[in-house]
mmCIF file of C-alpha atoms and ligand atoms in Angstrom:
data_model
loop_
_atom_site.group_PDB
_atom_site.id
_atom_site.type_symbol
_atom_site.label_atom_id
_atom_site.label_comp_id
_atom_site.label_asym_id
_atom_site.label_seq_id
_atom_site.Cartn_x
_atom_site.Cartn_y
_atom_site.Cartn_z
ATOM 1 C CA UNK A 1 33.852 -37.997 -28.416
ATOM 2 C CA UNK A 2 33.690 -35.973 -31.286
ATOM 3 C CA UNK A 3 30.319 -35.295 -31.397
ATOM 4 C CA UNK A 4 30.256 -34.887 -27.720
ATOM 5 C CA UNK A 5 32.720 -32.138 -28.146
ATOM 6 C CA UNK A 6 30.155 -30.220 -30.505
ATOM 7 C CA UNK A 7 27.420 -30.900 -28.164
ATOM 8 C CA UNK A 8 29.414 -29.252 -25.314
ATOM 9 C CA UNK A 9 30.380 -26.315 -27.477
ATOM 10 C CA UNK A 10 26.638 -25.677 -28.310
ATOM 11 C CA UNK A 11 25.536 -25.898 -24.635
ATOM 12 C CA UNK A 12 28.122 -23.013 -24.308
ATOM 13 C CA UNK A 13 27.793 -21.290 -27.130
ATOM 14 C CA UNK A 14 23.640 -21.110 -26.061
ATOM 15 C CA UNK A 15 24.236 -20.588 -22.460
ATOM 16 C CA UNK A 16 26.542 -17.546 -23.347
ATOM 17 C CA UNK A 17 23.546 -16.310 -25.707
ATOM 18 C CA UNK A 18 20.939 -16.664 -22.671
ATOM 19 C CA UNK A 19 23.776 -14.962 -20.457
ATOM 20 C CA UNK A 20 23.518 -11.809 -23.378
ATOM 21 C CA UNK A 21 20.246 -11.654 -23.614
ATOM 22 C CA UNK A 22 19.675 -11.590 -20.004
ATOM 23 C CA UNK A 23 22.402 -8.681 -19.730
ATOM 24 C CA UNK A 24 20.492 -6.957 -22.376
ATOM 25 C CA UNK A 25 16.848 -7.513 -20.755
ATOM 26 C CA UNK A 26 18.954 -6.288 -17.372
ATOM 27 C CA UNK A 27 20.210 -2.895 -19.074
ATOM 28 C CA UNK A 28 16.783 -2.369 -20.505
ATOM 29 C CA UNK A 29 14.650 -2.342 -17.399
ATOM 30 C CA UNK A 30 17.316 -0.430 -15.762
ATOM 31 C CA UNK A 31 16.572 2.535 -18.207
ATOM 32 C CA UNK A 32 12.483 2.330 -17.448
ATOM 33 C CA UNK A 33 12.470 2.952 -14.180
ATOM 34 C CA UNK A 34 9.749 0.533 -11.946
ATOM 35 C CA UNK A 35 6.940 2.795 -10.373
ATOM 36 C CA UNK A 36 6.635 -0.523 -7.687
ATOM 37 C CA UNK A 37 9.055 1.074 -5.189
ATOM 38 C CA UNK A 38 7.342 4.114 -4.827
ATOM 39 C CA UNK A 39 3.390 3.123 -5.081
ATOM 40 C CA UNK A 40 4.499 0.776 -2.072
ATOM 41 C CA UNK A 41 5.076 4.019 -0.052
ATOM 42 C CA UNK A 42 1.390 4.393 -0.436
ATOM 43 C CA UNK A 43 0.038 2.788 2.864
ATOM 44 C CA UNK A 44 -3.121 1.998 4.875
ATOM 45 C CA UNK A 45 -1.026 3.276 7.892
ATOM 46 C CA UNK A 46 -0.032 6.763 6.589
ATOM 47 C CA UNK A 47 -3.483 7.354 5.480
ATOM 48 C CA UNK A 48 -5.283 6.616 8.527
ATOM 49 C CA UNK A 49 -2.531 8.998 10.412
ATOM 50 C CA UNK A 50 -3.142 11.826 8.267
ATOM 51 C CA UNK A 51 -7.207 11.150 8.198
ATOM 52 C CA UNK A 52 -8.203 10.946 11.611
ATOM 53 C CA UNK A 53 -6.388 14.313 11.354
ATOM 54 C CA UNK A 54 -7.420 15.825 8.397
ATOM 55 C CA UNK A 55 -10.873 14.860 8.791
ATOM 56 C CA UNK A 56 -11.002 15.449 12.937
ATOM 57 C CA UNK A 57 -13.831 17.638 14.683
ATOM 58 C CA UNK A 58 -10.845 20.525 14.931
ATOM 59 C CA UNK A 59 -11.266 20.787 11.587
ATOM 60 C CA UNK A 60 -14.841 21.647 11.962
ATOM 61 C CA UNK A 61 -16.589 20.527 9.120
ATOM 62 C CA UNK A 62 -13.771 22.518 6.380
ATOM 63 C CA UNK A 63 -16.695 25.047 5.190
ATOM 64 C CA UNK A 64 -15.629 27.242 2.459
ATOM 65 C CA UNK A 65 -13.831 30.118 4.120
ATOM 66 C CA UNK A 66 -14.496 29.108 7.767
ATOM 67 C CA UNK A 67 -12.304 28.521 10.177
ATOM 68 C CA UNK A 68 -12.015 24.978 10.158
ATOM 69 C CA UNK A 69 -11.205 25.231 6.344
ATOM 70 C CA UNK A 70 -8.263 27.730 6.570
ATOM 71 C CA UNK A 71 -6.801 24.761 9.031
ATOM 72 C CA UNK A 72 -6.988 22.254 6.710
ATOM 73 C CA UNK A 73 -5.440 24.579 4.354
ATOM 74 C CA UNK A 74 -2.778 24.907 6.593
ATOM 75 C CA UNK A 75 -2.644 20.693 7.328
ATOM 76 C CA UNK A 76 -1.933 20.739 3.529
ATOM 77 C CA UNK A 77 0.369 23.710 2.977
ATOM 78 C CA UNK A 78 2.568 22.129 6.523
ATOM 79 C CA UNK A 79 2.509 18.553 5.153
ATOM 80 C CA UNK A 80 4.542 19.932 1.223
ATOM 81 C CA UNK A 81 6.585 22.246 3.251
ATOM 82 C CA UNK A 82 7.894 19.611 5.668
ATOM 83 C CA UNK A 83 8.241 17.431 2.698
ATOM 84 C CA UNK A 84 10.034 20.220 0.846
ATOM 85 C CA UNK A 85 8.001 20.143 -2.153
ATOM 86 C CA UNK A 86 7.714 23.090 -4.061
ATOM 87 C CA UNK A 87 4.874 25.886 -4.582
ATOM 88 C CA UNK A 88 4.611 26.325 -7.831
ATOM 89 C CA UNK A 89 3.363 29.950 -8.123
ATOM 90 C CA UNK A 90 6.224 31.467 -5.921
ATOM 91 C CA UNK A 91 8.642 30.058 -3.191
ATOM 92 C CA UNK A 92 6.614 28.931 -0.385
ATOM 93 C CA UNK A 93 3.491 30.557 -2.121
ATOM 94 C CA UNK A 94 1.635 27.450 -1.954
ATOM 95 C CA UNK A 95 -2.391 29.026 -1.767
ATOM 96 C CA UNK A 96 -4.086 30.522 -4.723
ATOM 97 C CA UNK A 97 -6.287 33.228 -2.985
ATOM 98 C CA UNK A 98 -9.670 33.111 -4.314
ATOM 99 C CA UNK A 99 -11.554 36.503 -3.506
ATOM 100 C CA UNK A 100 -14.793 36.328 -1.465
ATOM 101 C CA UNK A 101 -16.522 38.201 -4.030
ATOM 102 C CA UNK A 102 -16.062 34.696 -6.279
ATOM 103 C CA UNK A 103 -18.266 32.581 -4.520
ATOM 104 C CA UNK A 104 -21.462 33.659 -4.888
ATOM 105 C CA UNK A 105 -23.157 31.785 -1.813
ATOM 106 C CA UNK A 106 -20.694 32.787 0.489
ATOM 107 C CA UNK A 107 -20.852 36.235 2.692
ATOM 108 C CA UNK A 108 -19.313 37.468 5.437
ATOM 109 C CA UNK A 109 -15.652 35.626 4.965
ATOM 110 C CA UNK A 110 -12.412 36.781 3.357
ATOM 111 C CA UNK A 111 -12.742 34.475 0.850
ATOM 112 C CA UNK A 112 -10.827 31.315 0.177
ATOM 113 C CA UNK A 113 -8.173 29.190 -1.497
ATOM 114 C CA UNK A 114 -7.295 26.348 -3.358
ATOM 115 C CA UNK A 115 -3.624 24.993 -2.084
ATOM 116 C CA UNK A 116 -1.106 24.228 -4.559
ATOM 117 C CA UNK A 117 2.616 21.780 -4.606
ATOM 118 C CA UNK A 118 3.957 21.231 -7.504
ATOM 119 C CA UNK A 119 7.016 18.362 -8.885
ATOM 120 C CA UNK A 120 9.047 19.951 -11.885
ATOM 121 C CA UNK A 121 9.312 17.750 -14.883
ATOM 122 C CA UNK A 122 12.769 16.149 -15.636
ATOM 123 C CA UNK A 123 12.282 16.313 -19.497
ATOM 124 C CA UNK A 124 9.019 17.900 -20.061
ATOM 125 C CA UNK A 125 8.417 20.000 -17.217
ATOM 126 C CA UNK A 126 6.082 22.477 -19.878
ATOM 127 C CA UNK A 127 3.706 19.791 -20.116
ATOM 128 C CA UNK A 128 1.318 19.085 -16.605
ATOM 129 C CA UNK A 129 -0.703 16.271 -14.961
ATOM 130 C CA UNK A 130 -2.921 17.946 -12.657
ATOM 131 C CA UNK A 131 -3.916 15.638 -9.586
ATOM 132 C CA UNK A 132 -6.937 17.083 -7.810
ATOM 133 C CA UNK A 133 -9.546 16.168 -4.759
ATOM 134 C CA UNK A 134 -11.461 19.319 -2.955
ATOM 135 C CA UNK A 135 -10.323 20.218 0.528
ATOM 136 C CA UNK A 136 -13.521 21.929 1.890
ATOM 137 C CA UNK A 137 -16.609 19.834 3.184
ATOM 138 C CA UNK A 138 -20.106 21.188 4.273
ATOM 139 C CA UNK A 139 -18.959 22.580 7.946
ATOM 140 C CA UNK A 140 -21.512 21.755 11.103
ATOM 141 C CA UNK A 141 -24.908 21.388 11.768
ATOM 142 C CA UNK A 142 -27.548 23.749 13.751
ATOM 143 C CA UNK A 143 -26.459 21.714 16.720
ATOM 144 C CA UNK A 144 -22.557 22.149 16.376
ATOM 145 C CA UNK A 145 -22.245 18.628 15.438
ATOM 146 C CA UNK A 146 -19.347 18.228 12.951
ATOM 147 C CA UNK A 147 -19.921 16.881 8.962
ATOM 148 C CA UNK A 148 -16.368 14.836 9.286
ATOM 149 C CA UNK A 149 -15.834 14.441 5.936
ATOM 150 C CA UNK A 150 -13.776 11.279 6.274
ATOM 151 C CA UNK A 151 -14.401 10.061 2.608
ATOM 152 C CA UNK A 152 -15.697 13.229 1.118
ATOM 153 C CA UNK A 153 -13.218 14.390 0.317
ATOM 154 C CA UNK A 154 -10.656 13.390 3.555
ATOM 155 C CA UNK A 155 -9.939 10.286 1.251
ATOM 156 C CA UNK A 156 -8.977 12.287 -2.164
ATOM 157 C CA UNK A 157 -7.334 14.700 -0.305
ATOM 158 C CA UNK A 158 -4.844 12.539 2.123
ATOM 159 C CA UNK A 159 -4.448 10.319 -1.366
ATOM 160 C CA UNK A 160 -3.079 13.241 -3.041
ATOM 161 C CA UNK A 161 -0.555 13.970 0.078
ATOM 162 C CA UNK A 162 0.602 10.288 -0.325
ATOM 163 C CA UNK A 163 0.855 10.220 -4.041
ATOM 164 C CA UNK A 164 3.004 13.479 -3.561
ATOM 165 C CA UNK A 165 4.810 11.782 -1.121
ATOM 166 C CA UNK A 166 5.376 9.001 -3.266
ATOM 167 C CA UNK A 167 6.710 11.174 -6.458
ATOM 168 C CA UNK A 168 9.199 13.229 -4.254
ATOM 169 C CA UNK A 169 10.918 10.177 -3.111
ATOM 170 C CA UNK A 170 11.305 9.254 -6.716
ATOM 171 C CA UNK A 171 12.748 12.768 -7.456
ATOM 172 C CA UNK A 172 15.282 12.136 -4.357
ATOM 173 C CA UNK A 173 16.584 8.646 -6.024
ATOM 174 C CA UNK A 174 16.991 10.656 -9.681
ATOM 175 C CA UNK A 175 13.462 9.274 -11.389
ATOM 176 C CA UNK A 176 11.600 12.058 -10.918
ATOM 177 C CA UNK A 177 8.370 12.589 -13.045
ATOM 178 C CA UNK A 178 9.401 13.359 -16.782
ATOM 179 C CA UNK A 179 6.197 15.903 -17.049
ATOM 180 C CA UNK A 180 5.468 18.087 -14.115
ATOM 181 C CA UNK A 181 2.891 16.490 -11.630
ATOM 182 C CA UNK A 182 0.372 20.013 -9.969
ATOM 183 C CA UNK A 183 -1.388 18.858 -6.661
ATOM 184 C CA UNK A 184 -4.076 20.587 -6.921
ATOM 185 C CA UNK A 185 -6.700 20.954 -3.324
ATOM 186 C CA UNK A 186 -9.819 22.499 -4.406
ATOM 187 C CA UNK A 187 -11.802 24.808 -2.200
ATOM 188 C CA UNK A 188 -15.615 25.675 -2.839
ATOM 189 C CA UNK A 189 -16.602 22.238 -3.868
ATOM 190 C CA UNK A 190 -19.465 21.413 -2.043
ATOM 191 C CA UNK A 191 -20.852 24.953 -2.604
ATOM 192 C CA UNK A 192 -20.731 24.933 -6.240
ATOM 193 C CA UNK A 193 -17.482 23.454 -7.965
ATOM 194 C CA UNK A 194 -15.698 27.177 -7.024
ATOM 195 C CA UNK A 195 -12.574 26.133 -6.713
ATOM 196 C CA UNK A 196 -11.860 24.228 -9.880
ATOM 197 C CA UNK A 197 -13.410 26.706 -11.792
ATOM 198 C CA UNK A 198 -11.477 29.678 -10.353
ATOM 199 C CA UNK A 199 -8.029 27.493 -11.165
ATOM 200 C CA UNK A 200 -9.428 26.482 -14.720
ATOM 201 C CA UNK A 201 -10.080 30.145 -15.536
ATOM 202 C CA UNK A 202 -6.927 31.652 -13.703
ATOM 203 C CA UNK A 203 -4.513 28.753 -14.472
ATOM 204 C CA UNK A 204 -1.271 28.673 -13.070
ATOM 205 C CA UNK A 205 -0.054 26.851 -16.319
ATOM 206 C CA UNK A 206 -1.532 27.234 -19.549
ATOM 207 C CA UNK A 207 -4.225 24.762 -20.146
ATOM 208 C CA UNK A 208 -3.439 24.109 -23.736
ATOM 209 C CA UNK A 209 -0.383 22.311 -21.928
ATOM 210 C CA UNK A 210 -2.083 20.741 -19.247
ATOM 211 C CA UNK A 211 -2.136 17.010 -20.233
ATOM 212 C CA UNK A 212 -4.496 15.391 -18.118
ATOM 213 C CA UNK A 213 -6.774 15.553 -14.916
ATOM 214 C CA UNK A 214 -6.845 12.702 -12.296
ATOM 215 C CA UNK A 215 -9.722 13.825 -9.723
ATOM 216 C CA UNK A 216 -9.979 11.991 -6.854
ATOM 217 C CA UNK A 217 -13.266 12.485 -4.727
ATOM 218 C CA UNK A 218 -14.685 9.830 -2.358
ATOM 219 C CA UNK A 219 -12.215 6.623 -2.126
ATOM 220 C CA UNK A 220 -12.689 5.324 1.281
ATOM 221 C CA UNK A 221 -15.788 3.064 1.683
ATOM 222 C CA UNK A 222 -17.415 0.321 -0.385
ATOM 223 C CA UNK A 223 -20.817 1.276 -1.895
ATOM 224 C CA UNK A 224 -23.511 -1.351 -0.373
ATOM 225 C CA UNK A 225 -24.001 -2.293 -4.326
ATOM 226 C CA UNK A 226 -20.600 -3.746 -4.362
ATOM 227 C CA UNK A 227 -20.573 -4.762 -0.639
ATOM 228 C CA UNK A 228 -20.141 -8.929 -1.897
ATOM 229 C CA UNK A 229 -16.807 -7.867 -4.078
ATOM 230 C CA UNK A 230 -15.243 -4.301 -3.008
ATOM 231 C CA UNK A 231 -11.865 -4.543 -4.619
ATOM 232 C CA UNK A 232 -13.484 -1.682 -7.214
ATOM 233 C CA UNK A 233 -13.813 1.781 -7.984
ATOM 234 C CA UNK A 234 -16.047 3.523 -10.656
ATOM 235 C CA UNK A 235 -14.391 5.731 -13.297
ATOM 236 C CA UNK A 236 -15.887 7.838 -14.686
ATOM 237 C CA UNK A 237 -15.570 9.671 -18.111
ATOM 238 C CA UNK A 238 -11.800 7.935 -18.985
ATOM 239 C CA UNK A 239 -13.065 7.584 -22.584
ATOM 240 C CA UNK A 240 -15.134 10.780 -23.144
ATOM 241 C CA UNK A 241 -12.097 12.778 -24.379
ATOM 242 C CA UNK A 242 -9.302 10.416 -25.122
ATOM 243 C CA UNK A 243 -9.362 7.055 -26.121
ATOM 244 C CA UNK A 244 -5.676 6.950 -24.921
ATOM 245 C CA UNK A 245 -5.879 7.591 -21.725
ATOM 246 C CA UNK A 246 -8.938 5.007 -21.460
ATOM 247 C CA UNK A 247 -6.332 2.255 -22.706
ATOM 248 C CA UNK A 248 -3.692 3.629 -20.515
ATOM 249 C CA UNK A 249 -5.635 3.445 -17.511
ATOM 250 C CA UNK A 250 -7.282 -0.268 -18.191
ATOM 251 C CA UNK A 251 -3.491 -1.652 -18.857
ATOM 252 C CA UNK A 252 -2.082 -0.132 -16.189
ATOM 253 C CA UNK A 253 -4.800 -1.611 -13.676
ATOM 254 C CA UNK A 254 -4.110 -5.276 -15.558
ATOM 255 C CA UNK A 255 -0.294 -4.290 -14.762
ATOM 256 C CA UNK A 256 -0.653 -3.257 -11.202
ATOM 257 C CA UNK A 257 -3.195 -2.959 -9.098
ATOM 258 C CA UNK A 258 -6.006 -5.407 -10.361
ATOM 259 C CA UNK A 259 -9.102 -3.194 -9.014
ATOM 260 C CA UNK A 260 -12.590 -3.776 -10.854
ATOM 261 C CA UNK A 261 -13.075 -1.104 -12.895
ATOM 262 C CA UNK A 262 -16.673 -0.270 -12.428
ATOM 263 C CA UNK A 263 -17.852 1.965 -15.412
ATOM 264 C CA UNK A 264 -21.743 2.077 -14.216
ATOM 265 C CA UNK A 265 -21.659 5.619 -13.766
ATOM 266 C CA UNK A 266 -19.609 6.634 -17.075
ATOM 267 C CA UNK A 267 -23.064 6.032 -18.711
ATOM 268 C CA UNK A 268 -24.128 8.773 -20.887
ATOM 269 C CA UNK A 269 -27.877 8.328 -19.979
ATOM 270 C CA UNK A 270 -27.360 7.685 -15.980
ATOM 271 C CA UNK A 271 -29.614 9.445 -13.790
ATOM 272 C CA UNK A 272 -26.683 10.198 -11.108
ATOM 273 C CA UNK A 273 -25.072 12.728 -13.558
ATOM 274 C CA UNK A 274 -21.525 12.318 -11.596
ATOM 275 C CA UNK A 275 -19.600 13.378 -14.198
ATOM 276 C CA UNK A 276 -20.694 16.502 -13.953
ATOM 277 C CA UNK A 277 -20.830 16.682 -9.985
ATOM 278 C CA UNK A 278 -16.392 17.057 -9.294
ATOM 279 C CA UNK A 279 -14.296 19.016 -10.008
ATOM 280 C CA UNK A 280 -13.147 17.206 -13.198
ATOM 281 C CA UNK A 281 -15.577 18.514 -15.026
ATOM 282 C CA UNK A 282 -14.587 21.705 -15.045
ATOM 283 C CA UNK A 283 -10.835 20.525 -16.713
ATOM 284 C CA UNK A 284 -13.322 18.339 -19.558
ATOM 285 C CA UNK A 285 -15.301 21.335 -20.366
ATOM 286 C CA UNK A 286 -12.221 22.635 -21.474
ATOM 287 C CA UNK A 287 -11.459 19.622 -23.023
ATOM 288 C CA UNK A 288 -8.435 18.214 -21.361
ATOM 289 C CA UNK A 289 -9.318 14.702 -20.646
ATOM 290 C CA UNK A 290 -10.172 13.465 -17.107
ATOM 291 C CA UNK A 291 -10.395 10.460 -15.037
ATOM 292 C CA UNK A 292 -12.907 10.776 -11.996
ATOM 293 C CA UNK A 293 -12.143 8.132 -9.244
ATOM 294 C CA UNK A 294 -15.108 7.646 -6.866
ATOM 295 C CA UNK A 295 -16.611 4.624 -4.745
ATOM 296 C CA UNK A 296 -20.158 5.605 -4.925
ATOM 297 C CA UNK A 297 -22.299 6.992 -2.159
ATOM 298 C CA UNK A 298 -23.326 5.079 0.942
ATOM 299 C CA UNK A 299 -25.842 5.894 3.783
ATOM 300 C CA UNK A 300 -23.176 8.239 5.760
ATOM 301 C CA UNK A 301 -22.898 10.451 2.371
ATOM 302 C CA UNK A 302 -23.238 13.917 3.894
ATOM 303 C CA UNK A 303 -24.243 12.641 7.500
ATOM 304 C CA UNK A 304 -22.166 13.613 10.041
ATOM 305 C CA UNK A 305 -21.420 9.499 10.729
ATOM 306 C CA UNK A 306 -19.156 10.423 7.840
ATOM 307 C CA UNK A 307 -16.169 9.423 10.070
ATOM 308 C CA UNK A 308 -12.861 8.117 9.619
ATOM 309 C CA UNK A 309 -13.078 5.079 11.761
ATOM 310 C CA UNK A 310 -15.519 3.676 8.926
ATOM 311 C CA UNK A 311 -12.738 4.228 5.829
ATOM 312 C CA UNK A 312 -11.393 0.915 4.498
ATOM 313 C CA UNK A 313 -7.462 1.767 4.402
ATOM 314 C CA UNK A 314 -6.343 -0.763 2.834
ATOM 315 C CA UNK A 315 -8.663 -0.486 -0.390
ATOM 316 C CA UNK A 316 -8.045 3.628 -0.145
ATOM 317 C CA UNK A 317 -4.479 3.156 -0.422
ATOM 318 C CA UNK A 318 -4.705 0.246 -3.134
ATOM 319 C CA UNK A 319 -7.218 2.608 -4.960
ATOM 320 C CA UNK A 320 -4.444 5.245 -4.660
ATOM 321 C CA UNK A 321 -1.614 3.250 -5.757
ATOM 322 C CA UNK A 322 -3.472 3.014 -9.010
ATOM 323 C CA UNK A 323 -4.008 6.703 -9.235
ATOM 324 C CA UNK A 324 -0.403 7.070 -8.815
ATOM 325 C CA UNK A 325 0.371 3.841 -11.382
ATOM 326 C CA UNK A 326 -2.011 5.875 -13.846
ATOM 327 C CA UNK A 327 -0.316 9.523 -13.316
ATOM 328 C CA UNK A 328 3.202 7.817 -13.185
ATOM 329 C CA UNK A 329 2.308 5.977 -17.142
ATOM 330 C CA UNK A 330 1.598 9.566 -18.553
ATOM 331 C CA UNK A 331 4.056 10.935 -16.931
ATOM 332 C CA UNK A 332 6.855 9.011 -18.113
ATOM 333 C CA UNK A 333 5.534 7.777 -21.772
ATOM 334 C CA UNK A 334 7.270 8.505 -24.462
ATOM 335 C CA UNK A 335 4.296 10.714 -26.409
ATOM 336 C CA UNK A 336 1.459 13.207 -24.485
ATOM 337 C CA UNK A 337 -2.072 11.935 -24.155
ATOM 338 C CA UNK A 338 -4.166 13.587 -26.545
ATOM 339 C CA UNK A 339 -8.088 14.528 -26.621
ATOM 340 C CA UNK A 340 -7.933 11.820 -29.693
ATOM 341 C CA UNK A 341 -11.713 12.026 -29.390
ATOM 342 C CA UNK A 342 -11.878 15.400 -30.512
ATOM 343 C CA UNK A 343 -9.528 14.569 -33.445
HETATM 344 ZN ZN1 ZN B 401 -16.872 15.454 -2.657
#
């Protein structure tokens, strides 16, 4: 009886010990706030809405200070203002003007502009992750047929408005970004990488404190390579600058999102040169490190067939959700990613 007693006594004593330690593990995760609720706001369905849009024949090809382009621009500048995100050069400022005069293959226009939104960090709103994808594309043909666009760069571009998305809902339940999150939409791309450059030599925040670069350029179709196993996406140069983020971005993946991480094209020695080819590359030369997120090119690259009825949404958005994971990590971590490499 005795001994029974004791035996009870430990059962309770132990069961009150799990019943701490659960109330402990409870009060911790309620302090790091799960990034699950929000990626899940990332869906196939939004992005086909806003890309069958975005990338429609009004929109005439987006050609660097055409018509069609200042449209988009205004797509994008409608879309933050309806979701009452800010501009982060002035209220409701949300273009950067970039003269005509900067783009040197480019006459007769008034010149263009990258479109800016912009999430103030809760703690460390001095320090910024700068999410990019270009909004212009190569306009029409001879024959007024429309270059669509649909993956290059309709899919970084509509990614970025649903990562946004994503971010201000956090902000609205109180777990907003700790470091301010820039949306940055690129003009001048496909002419020559102007728009990046303008913004990385006319920042709107000092570079020294810009953290990181997540460029996002071509995320909608399945390279025929990978055809037999598409739940990928190439990255490219997550290890040139900073170790870190390398690690940050692999465990976050394992956490999350599970994609193959395809890192065929961070090769030093291939041919493609990609790293080079976005936007990105502009933030590395200056070395702030950079992850480019691409699918590889397929037999509509630059076609006009480049068309949003051939964009796998569910893969886009499950390829976004890991851009958002990735930007969400650095973020909220406790210490900045550093250019370690350069150490
Ligand atoms: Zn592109």
């Amino acid at each position: 009886m005795k001994i029974f007693v004791v035996a009870a006594m430990t059962v309770l004593i132990a069961s009150c010990n799990a019943t701490k330690t659960d109330g402990k593990q409870n009060a911790k995760s309620d302090a790091v706030v799960s990034p699950v609720t929000y990626a899940n706001t990332i869906t196939a369905a939004d992005m086909k809405k806003h890309l069958y849009i975005y990338a429609g024949d009004a929109m005439e090809g987006r050609m660097t200070g055409s018509k069609g382009q200042k449209m988009a621009s205004e797509y994008l500048r409608n879309f933050y203002q309806d979701q009452k995100i800010d501009a982060p050069i002035e209220k409701n400022n949300y273009y950067q003007s970039i003269p005509a005069e900067y783009f040197e293959r480019l006459e007769g226009t008034e010149g263009s502009e990258n479109v800016v939104a912009f999430i103030k960090g809760s703690e460390k709103p001095d320090e910024i992750i700068v999410l990019s994808a270009h909004l212009d594309h190569v306009g029409m043909d001879d024959d007024g047929n429309v270059f669509n666009g649909a993956d290059d760069d309709g899919s970084g571009t509509i990614a970025l408005l649903e990562m946004a998305e994503a971010f201000k809902k956090a902000v609205k339940d109180g777990h907003g970004p700790k470091r301010s999150i820039l949306f940055l939409h690129v003009t001048g791309e496909e002419i020559g990488l102007y728009g990046s450059k303008y913004y990385t030599e006319n920042p709107i925040f000092p570079l020294e404190n810009t953290v990181v670069n997540l460029n996002t350029d071509m995320i909608g179709r399945i390279d025929p390579n990978k055809a037999a196993n598409p739940n990928y996406i190439y990255l490219i140069g997550s290890d040139k600058l900073s170790q870190e983020l390398h690690d940050v971005s692999e465990e976050i993946n394992t956490k999350y999102t599970n994609l193959e991480l395809d890192y065929t094209y961070n090769d030093e020695n291939d041919p493609n040169r990609f790293y080079y080819r976005s936007d990105h590359y502009n933030f590395a030369k200056n070395n702030i490190p950079v992850i480019f997120y691409f699918n590889g090119v397929h037999a509509d690259y630059h076609k006009i067939s480049d068309t949003p009825d051939k964009i796998e949404y569910d893969l886009m958005a499950k390829r976004t959700q890991l851009i958002f994971y990735t930007a969400w990590e650095i973020a909220n971590r406790e210490g900045r990613i550093t250019a370690d490499k350069l150490e």
